[in-house]
Tab-separated table of C-alpha atoms and ligand atoms in Angstrom:
chain	number	residue	atom	x	y	z
A	1	MET	CA	52.955	25.396	28.208
A	2	ALA	CA	50.751	25.030	31.200
A	3	ASP	CA	49.058	22.147	33.159
A	4	SER	CA	49.102	18.443	31.949
A	5	GLN	CA	45.159	18.402	32.058
A	6	PRO	CA	43.102	20.885	29.750
A	7	VAL	CA	40.828	23.366	31.676
A	8	TYR	CA	37.146	23.632	30.620
A	9	ILE	CA	34.625	25.797	31.625
A	10	PHE	CA	31.453	24.834	30.784
A	11	GLY	CA	27.859	26.640	31.688
A	12	PRO	CA	25.113	28.567	30.572
A	13	CYS	CA	25.487	32.186	28.841
A	14	SER	CA	23.416	33.738	31.457
A	15	ALA	CA	22.659	32.842	34.835
A	16	GLU	CA	18.676	33.023	34.305
A	17	SER	CA	16.932	31.428	37.330
A	18	ARG	CA	18.042	29.435	40.455
A	19	GLU	CA	16.327	26.509	38.568
A	20	GLN	CA	18.096	26.622	35.359
A	21	VAL	CA	21.438	27.621	37.025
A	22	LEU	CA	21.169	24.205	39.037
A	23	LEU	CA	19.868	21.996	36.398
A	24	SER	CA	22.781	23.611	34.118
A	25	ALA	CA	25.313	22.343	36.640
A	26	ARG	CA	24.052	18.883	37.302
A	27	LEU	CA	23.435	17.540	33.643
A	28	ILE	CA	26.781	19.291	32.894
A	29	GLN	CA	28.436	17.372	35.725
A	30	GLU	CA	26.660	13.937	34.691
A	31	ALA	CA	27.561	14.645	31.148
A	32	CYS	CA	31.295	15.278	32.046
A	33	GLY	CA	31.538	12.342	34.137
A	34	ASN	CA	34.962	12.241	36.372
A	35	THR	CA	36.520	15.125	33.907
A	36	PRO	CA	36.669	17.988	36.270
A	37	PHE	CA	35.674	21.394	34.812
A	38	ILE	CA	34.419	24.964	36.119
A	39	PHE	CA	30.956	25.591	36.050
A	40	ARG	CA	30.310	29.211	34.107
A	41	ALA	CA	27.156	31.585	34.092
A	42	GLY	CA	27.193	35.468	33.748
A	43	ALA	CA	25.360	37.304	36.418
A	44	TRP	CA	25.541	40.417	34.844
A	45	LYS	CA	25.197	40.679	31.046
A	46	PRO	CA	27.162	43.244	28.909
A	47	ARG	CA	24.264	43.327	25.973
A	48	THR	CA	24.331	45.385	22.786
A	49	SER	CA	20.276	46.467	23.362
A	50	PRO	CA	19.166	47.921	26.721
A	51	TYR	CA	15.668	45.722	25.753
A	52	SER	CA	17.544	42.343	25.887
A	53	PHE	CA	17.639	40.406	29.311
A	54	GLN	CA	20.796	42.051	31.374
A	55	GLY	CA	21.157	39.121	33.403
A	56	ALA	CA	20.085	38.257	36.709
A	57	GLY	CA	22.516	40.393	38.492
A	58	ALA	CA	23.867	39.782	42.297
A	59	GLN	CA	21.189	36.989	43.183
A	60	GLY	CA	22.929	35.155	39.937
A	61	LEU	CA	25.798	34.826	42.690
A	62	ALA	CA	23.720	33.228	45.108
A	63	TRP	CA	22.835	30.402	42.566
A	64	LEU	CA	26.643	29.691	41.816
A	65	GLN	CA	27.276	29.603	45.444
A	66	GLU	CA	24.544	26.886	45.415
A	67	VAL	CA	26.155	24.962	42.604
A	68	LYS	CA	29.477	25.477	44.407
A	69	ALA	CA	27.991	23.919	47.850
A	70	LEU	CA	25.462	21.188	46.136
A	71	TYR	CA	27.859	20.060	43.342
A	72	GLY	CA	31.494	20.789	44.582
A	73	LEU	CA	31.976	22.817	41.088
A	74	PRO	CA	34.175	25.422	41.218
A	75	VAL	CA	32.249	28.560	39.886
A	76	ALA	CA	33.207	31.879	37.496
A	77	THR	CA	31.376	34.804	36.146
A	78	GLU	CA	32.064	38.019	34.333
A	79	VAL	CA	33.233	40.683	36.256
A	80	ALA	CA	33.119	44.269	34.612
A	81	THR	CA	32.913	46.877	37.274
A	82	THR	CA	34.944	47.046	40.305
A	83	GLU	CA	31.509	46.427	42.528
A	84	HIS	CA	31.205	43.009	40.574
A	85	VAL	CA	34.646	41.893	41.469
A	86	LYS	CA	33.766	42.587	45.316
A	87	GLU	CA	30.294	40.930	45.300
A	88	ALA	CA	31.544	38.283	43.109
A	89	ALA	CA	34.695	37.645	45.919
A	90	ASP	CA	32.474	38.368	48.928
A	91	LYS	CA	30.016	35.129	47.519
A	92	GLY	CA	33.098	32.923	47.173
A	93	ILE	CA	33.192	32.797	43.452
A	94	ASP	CA	36.305	30.956	42.035
A	95	TYR	CA	37.094	32.518	38.960
A	96	LEU	CA	36.276	35.858	37.624
A	97	TRP	CA	36.214	36.440	33.581
A	98	ILE	CA	36.510	39.852	31.858
A	99	GLY	CA	34.377	39.933	28.836
A	100	ALA	CA	35.423	41.178	25.299
A	101	ARG	CA	33.698	44.329	25.599
A	102	THR	CA	35.644	45.490	28.800
A	103	SER	CA	38.993	43.709	27.570
A	104	ALA	CA	38.685	46.492	24.474
A	105	ASN	CA	39.039	49.300	27.657
A	106	PRO	CA	42.457	49.339	29.169
A	107	ILE	CA	41.136	52.014	32.080
A	108	ALA	CA	38.626	49.471	32.891
A	109	VAL	CA	41.088	46.292	33.057
A	110	GLN	CA	43.407	48.424	35.261
A	111	ALA	CA	40.804	49.431	37.342
A	112	LEU	CA	39.726	45.672	37.683
A	113	ALA	CA	43.214	44.580	38.045
A	114	GLU	CA	43.633	46.410	41.249
A	115	ALA	CA	39.927	45.708	42.703
A	116	ILE	CA	41.119	41.822	42.278
A	117	ARG	CA	44.787	42.608	44.242
A	118	GLN	CA	42.879	44.414	46.656
A	119	GLN	CA	40.507	41.241	47.238
A	120	GLN	CA	43.005	38.933	47.477
A	121	THR	CA	44.919	40.945	50.118
A	122	ASP	CA	41.786	42.208	52.375
A	123	GLY	CA	38.656	39.644	50.901
A	124	VAL	CA	37.409	36.478	53.014
A	125	HIS	CA	37.806	34.270	49.870
A	126	THR	CA	40.368	33.672	47.418
A	127	ILE	CA	39.806	34.285	43.832
A	128	ARG	CA	41.516	31.087	42.151
A	129	GLY	CA	41.851	32.455	38.833
A	130	VAL	CA	41.125	35.522	36.471
A	131	LEU	CA	40.441	34.819	32.933
A	132	ILE	CA	40.604	37.583	29.849
A	133	LYS	CA	38.639	37.680	27.003
A	134	ASN	CA	40.855	39.164	23.704
A	135	PRO	CA	39.211	42.494	22.979
A	136	VAL	CA	36.417	43.012	20.676
A	137	ASN	CA	38.885	45.291	17.933
A	138	ALA	CA	41.583	43.008	16.646
A	139	ASP	CA	44.436	44.212	18.860
A	140	ALA	CA	46.682	41.687	20.152
A	141	ALA	CA	48.852	44.027	21.740
A	142	LEU	CA	45.691	45.274	24.013
A	143	TRP	CA	45.037	41.691	24.898
A	144	ILE	CA	48.592	41.209	26.022
A	145	GLY	CA	48.793	44.626	27.724
A	146	ASN	CA	45.439	43.101	29.843
A	147	ILE	CA	47.399	40.124	30.658
A	148	GLU	CA	50.081	41.745	32.029
A	149	ARG	CA	48.083	44.292	34.210
A	150	LEU	CA	46.414	41.386	35.474
A	151	GLU	CA	49.750	39.409	36.182
A	152	GLN	CA	50.321	41.863	38.721
A	153	THR	CA	47.238	40.749	40.511
A	154	GLY	CA	49.273	37.566	41.914
A	155	VAL	CA	46.182	35.255	40.814
A	156	PRO	CA	46.720	33.328	38.127
A	157	VAL	CA	45.850	34.456	34.594
A	158	MET	CA	44.109	32.628	31.738
A	159	ALA	CA	43.566	34.012	28.399
A	160	VAL	CA	40.476	33.370	26.503
A	161	HIS	CA	40.220	33.540	22.854
A	162	ARG	CA	36.622	34.552	21.224
A	163	GLY	CA	37.445	36.425	18.469
A	164	CYS	CA	36.133	39.671	17.050
A	165	GLY	CA	32.290	39.301	15.993
A	166	HIS	CA	32.182	36.257	14.456
A	167	GLN	CA	35.784	36.182	12.624
A	168	PRO	CA	38.296	33.992	14.359
A	169	CYS	CA	41.012	36.631	14.359
A	170	TRP	CA	43.492	33.466	14.740
A	171	PHE	CA	46.614	36.106	14.405
A	172	MET	CA	45.514	37.455	17.885
A	173	ALA	CA	45.819	34.216	19.747
A	174	HIS	CA	48.765	33.247	17.857
A	175	ALA	CA	50.237	36.750	18.697
A	176	VAL	CA	49.623	35.927	22.665
A	177	HIS	CA	50.473	32.278	22.443
A	178	GLN	CA	54.353	33.379	21.549
A	179	ALA	CA	54.573	36.309	23.882
A	180	LYS	CA	53.163	34.631	26.651
A	181	PRO	CA	53.513	30.723	26.231
A	182	GLU	CA	53.086	30.461	29.367
A	183	ILE	CA	49.991	31.656	30.039
A	184	PRO	CA	47.150	29.019	29.571
A	185	LEU	CA	45.031	30.000	26.356
A	186	LEU	CA	41.752	28.787	26.182
A	187	LEU	CA	39.350	28.637	23.242
A	188	ASP	CA	35.844	30.075	23.155
A	189	PRO	CA	33.803	28.541	20.321
A	190	SER	CA	30.848	29.965	20.969
A	191	HIS	CA	31.150	33.211	20.980
A	192	MET	CA	33.718	33.041	17.958
A	193	SER	CA	30.858	31.294	15.603
A	194	GLY	CA	27.991	32.537	17.107
A	195	ASN	CA	26.426	29.206	16.193
A	196	ALA	CA	25.949	25.782	18.168
A	197	GLU	CA	26.548	23.484	14.903
A	198	SER	CA	30.627	25.241	14.520
A	199	VAL	CA	31.089	24.407	18.373
A	200	PRO	CA	32.552	20.791	18.014
A	201	SER	CA	35.050	21.538	14.962
A	202	LEU	CA	36.478	24.266	16.840
A	203	ALA	CA	37.546	22.093	19.796
A	204	TYR	CA	39.138	20.004	17.304
A	205	LYS	CA	40.881	23.102	15.670
A	206	ALA	CA	41.705	24.189	19.278
A	207	THR	CA	43.490	20.956	19.655
A	208	GLU	CA	45.256	20.959	16.772
A	209	LEU	CA	46.499	24.669	17.492
A	210	GLY	CA	47.598	23.382	21.083
A	211	TYR	CA	45.028	25.570	23.031
A	212	ASN	CA	45.078	24.614	26.832
A	213	GLY	CA	41.375	24.007	26.749
A	214	MET	CA	37.996	25.967	26.374
A	215	MET	CA	35.098	28.024	27.696
A	216	VAL	CA	31.956	26.654	26.017
A	217	GLU	CA	28.090	27.788	26.452
A	218	ILE	CA	26.122	24.725	27.444
A	219	HIS	CA	22.656	25.418	28.070
A	220	PRO	CA	19.726	22.563	29.181
A	221	HIS	CA	17.318	23.996	26.547
A	222	PRO	CA	19.327	26.115	24.199
A	223	GLU	CA	16.550	27.232	22.398
A	224	GLN	CA	14.941	28.870	25.324
A	225	ALA	CA	17.955	30.832	26.137
A	226	LEU	CA	17.693	34.441	27.473
A	227	SER	CA	20.917	35.106	25.548
A	228	ASP	CA	22.904	33.729	22.949
A	229	ALA	CA	20.446	31.108	22.028
A	230	GLY	CA	21.782	30.276	18.640
A	231	GLN	CA	25.406	29.283	20.141
A	232	GLN	CA	24.368	26.912	23.312
A	233	VAL	CA	25.297	23.403	22.882
A	234	SER	CA	23.177	21.404	24.933
A	235	PRO	CA	24.480	19.219	27.703
A	236	GLU	CA	24.312	15.763	25.464
A	237	SER	CA	26.897	17.565	23.459
A	238	THR	CA	29.645	17.639	26.201
A	239	PRO	CA	31.274	14.396	25.185
A	240	CYS	CA	32.174	15.673	21.769
A	241	LEU	CA	33.536	18.756	23.271
A	242	LEU	CA	35.933	16.372	25.461
A	243	GLU	CA	36.815	13.917	22.571
A	244	PRO	CA	39.326	15.864	21.004
A	245	PHE	CA	41.078	16.980	23.976
A	246	MET	CA	41.489	12.954	24.733
A	247	ASN	CA	45.290	12.989	23.867
A	248	TYR	CA	46.443	16.152	26.003
A	249	PRO	CA	48.593	17.459	25.688
A	250	GLY	CA	49.936	15.056	23.086
A	251	GLU	CA	53.166	14.857	21.416
A	252	SER	CA	54.634	17.756	19.703
A	253	ASP	CA	55.179	16.716	15.730
A	254	GLY	CA	57.183	19.841	15.262
A	255	HIS	CA	54.271	21.508	13.107
A	256	GLU	CA	52.380	23.700	15.810
A	257	GLU	CA	53.542	26.683	14.001
A	258	LEU	CA	52.766	25.658	10.893
A	259	ARG	CA	49.334	24.918	11.989
A	260	TRP	CA	48.852	28.556	13.146
A	261	LEU	CA	50.157	29.789	9.821
A	262	ARG	CA	47.873	27.888	8.031
A	263	ALA	CA	44.938	28.902	10.219
A	264	GLU	CA	45.926	32.575	9.911
A	265	ILE	CA	45.896	32.165	5.914
A	266	ASP	CA	42.522	30.092	5.702
A	267	GLU	CA	40.918	33.016	7.595
A	268	LEU	CA	42.537	35.568	5.151
A	269	ASP	CA	41.136	33.800	2.063
A	270	ASP	CA	37.430	33.408	3.581
A	271	ARG	CA	38.055	37.487	4.022
A	272	LEU	CA	39.476	37.447	0.164
A	273	TRP	CA	36.809	35.687	-1.276
A	274	GLU	CA	33.956	37.081	1.011
A	275	THR	CA	35.295	40.729	-0.393
A	276	ILE	CA	35.389	39.528	-3.897
A	277	VAL	CA	31.428	38.236	-3.511
A	278	ALA	CA	30.553	41.776	-1.850
A	279	ARG	CA	32.884	43.497	-5.076
A	280	MET	CA	30.711	41.522	-7.834
A	281	ASP	CA	27.470	42.704	-5.825
A	282	VAL	CA	28.568	46.107	-6.101
A	283	SER	CA	29.273	45.696	-9.727
A	284	ARG	CA	25.671	44.392	-10.491
A	285	ARG	CA	24.476	47.537	-8.410
A	286	ILE	CA	26.623	49.508	-11.097
A	287	GLY	CA	25.500	47.732	-13.911
A	288	THR	CA	21.983	48.732	-12.910
A	289	TRP	CA	22.969	51.996	-12.386
A	290	LYS	CA	24.711	52.331	-15.655
A	291	LYS	CA	21.569	50.463	-18.044
A	292	ALA	CA	19.174	53.235	-16.383
A	293	HIS	CA	21.595	56.018	-17.244
A	294	GLY	CA	22.372	54.580	-20.658
A	295	VAL	CA	26.100	54.502	-19.919
A	296	ALA	CA	28.120	51.557	-21.606
A	297	PRO	CA	29.553	48.934	-19.357
A	298	LEU	CA	33.094	49.205	-19.978
A	299	GLN	CA	35.125	52.923	-19.364
A	300	PRO	CA	38.500	52.315	-20.459
A	301	GLU	CA	40.052	55.290	-18.960
A	302	ARG	CA	38.671	54.180	-15.265
A	303	TYR	CA	40.029	50.904	-15.936
A	304	GLN	CA	43.628	52.536	-16.639
A	305	GLN	CA	43.006	54.566	-13.760
A	306	LEU	CA	42.411	51.748	-11.091
A	307	LEU	CA	45.149	49.909	-12.616
A	308	GLN	CA	48.020	52.619	-12.422
A	309	GLN	CA	47.099	53.399	-8.877
A	310	ARG	CA	46.960	50.254	-7.747
A	311	GLN	CA	50.366	49.415	-9.251
A	312	SER	CA	52.343	52.114	-7.420
A	313	TRP	CA	50.401	51.610	-4.314
A	314	ALA	CA	52.119	47.938	-4.934
A	315	GLU	CA	55.622	48.609	-5.154
A	316	THR	CA	55.754	49.802	-1.581
A	317	ARG	CA	54.059	46.463	-0.537
A	318	HIS	CA	56.266	43.869	-2.041
A	319	LEU	CA	53.702	42.698	-5.033
A	320	ASP	CA	54.627	42.410	-8.615
A	321	ALA	CA	53.418	44.552	-10.893
A	322	ASP	CA	52.124	41.995	-13.484
A	323	PHE	CA	50.754	39.929	-10.613
A	324	VAL	CA	48.749	42.953	-9.552
A	325	GLU	CA	47.825	43.814	-13.424
A	326	GLN	CA	46.539	39.948	-13.654
A	327	VAL	CA	44.191	39.994	-10.777
A	328	LEU	CA	43.295	43.097	-11.585
A	329	SER	CA	42.218	42.289	-15.147
A	330	ARG	CA	40.447	39.117	-14.092
A	331	LEU	CA	38.501	41.159	-11.430
A	332	HIS	CA	37.737	43.545	-14.140
A	333	SER	CA	36.404	41.311	-16.668
A	334	GLU	CA	34.633	39.085	-13.861
A	335	SER	CA	32.701	42.394	-12.583
A	336	LEU	CA	31.873	43.374	-16.392
A	337	LYS	CA	30.402	39.833	-16.736
A	338	GLN	CA	28.071	40.406	-13.736
A	339	GLN	CA	27.189	44.002	-14.900
A	340	GLU	CA	25.495	42.684	-18.309
B	401	PEP	C1	29.774	35.610	27.716
B	401	PEP	O1	31.127	35.236	27.702
B	401	PEP	O2	29.169	35.277	27.819
B	401	PEP	C2	30.155	36.912	26.998
B	401	PEP	C3	29.980	38.222	27.206
B	401	PEP	O3	31.887	36.853	26.606
B	401	PEP	P1	32.123	37.793	25.225
B	401	PEP	O4	32.437	39.234	26.035
B	401	PEP	O5	33.295	37.326	24.477
B	401	PEP	O6	31.492	38.577	24.503
B	402	MN	MN1	27.112	34.746	25.895
């Protein structure tokens, strides 16, 4: 797949000020040595709350322009509207990325794709690449559809896997990797985990699964960041990000598919256990209610009803009736214990 060099996109979540943008670019460039990377900073930030920092807007593009001129780095920013595409392209921004919230809306992505194609025909500057994040909802087909919309622009497309909330949803990236093996697939461990400590281990995961690079949020003073403070790493961490990709693309050991499937199953197990923890919590609350109302912990008819319903459901899911009974009986007895 793709190139023989990994693609690195490094930089702060947001362009906060001219000083912060220039300092970030300089420190990351020093930390990267000769390793080429694309410098990122979001000018327009899609934030949950209207009271959070919304990005510096178009003035952030001028700071990125300075980074390009001063340090010779290719630069990237997020676009969410057709006006953003025009403004970014006019300022010579090399790479545009489409964020996870916009990626959930195919009409918006189509409009962006058309604006990008238009720019390539009429614009003064050439857009060198467009990156599409996975949508916030775990919809692999929508992500693939978005890649196809962008393929029609004639601009090279890359896919960025940032997970859903803080769930990796590896199955989505696995599906894209299978459907579009020619599209470089990058991991965004920053948004995937939401915490800086998890970023280096996810970088290893990226290489094990054959990703083609990473987009990572790096801030000169992460604790002072105006957005996504908890997930940004400092420039000194850059070697830990590059290290896993040292042998890129490495020789295939023929086990890539198994590693993808294991990533999927490990994530499902995580959710299964989280669900069990949540179930026990509700059981304890039921226990409290029953105590307060003088109801006995065990109601055999309720258990029989649950079992029968689950067994007939399981028949349509290729699950063995005895297996279902064993699991439910263990869950139920543990829940009773928690109620006491
Ligand atoms: C970002 O990269 O700063 C960003 C907002 O990402 P996402 O769209 O993945 O949340
Ligand atoms: Mn961010």
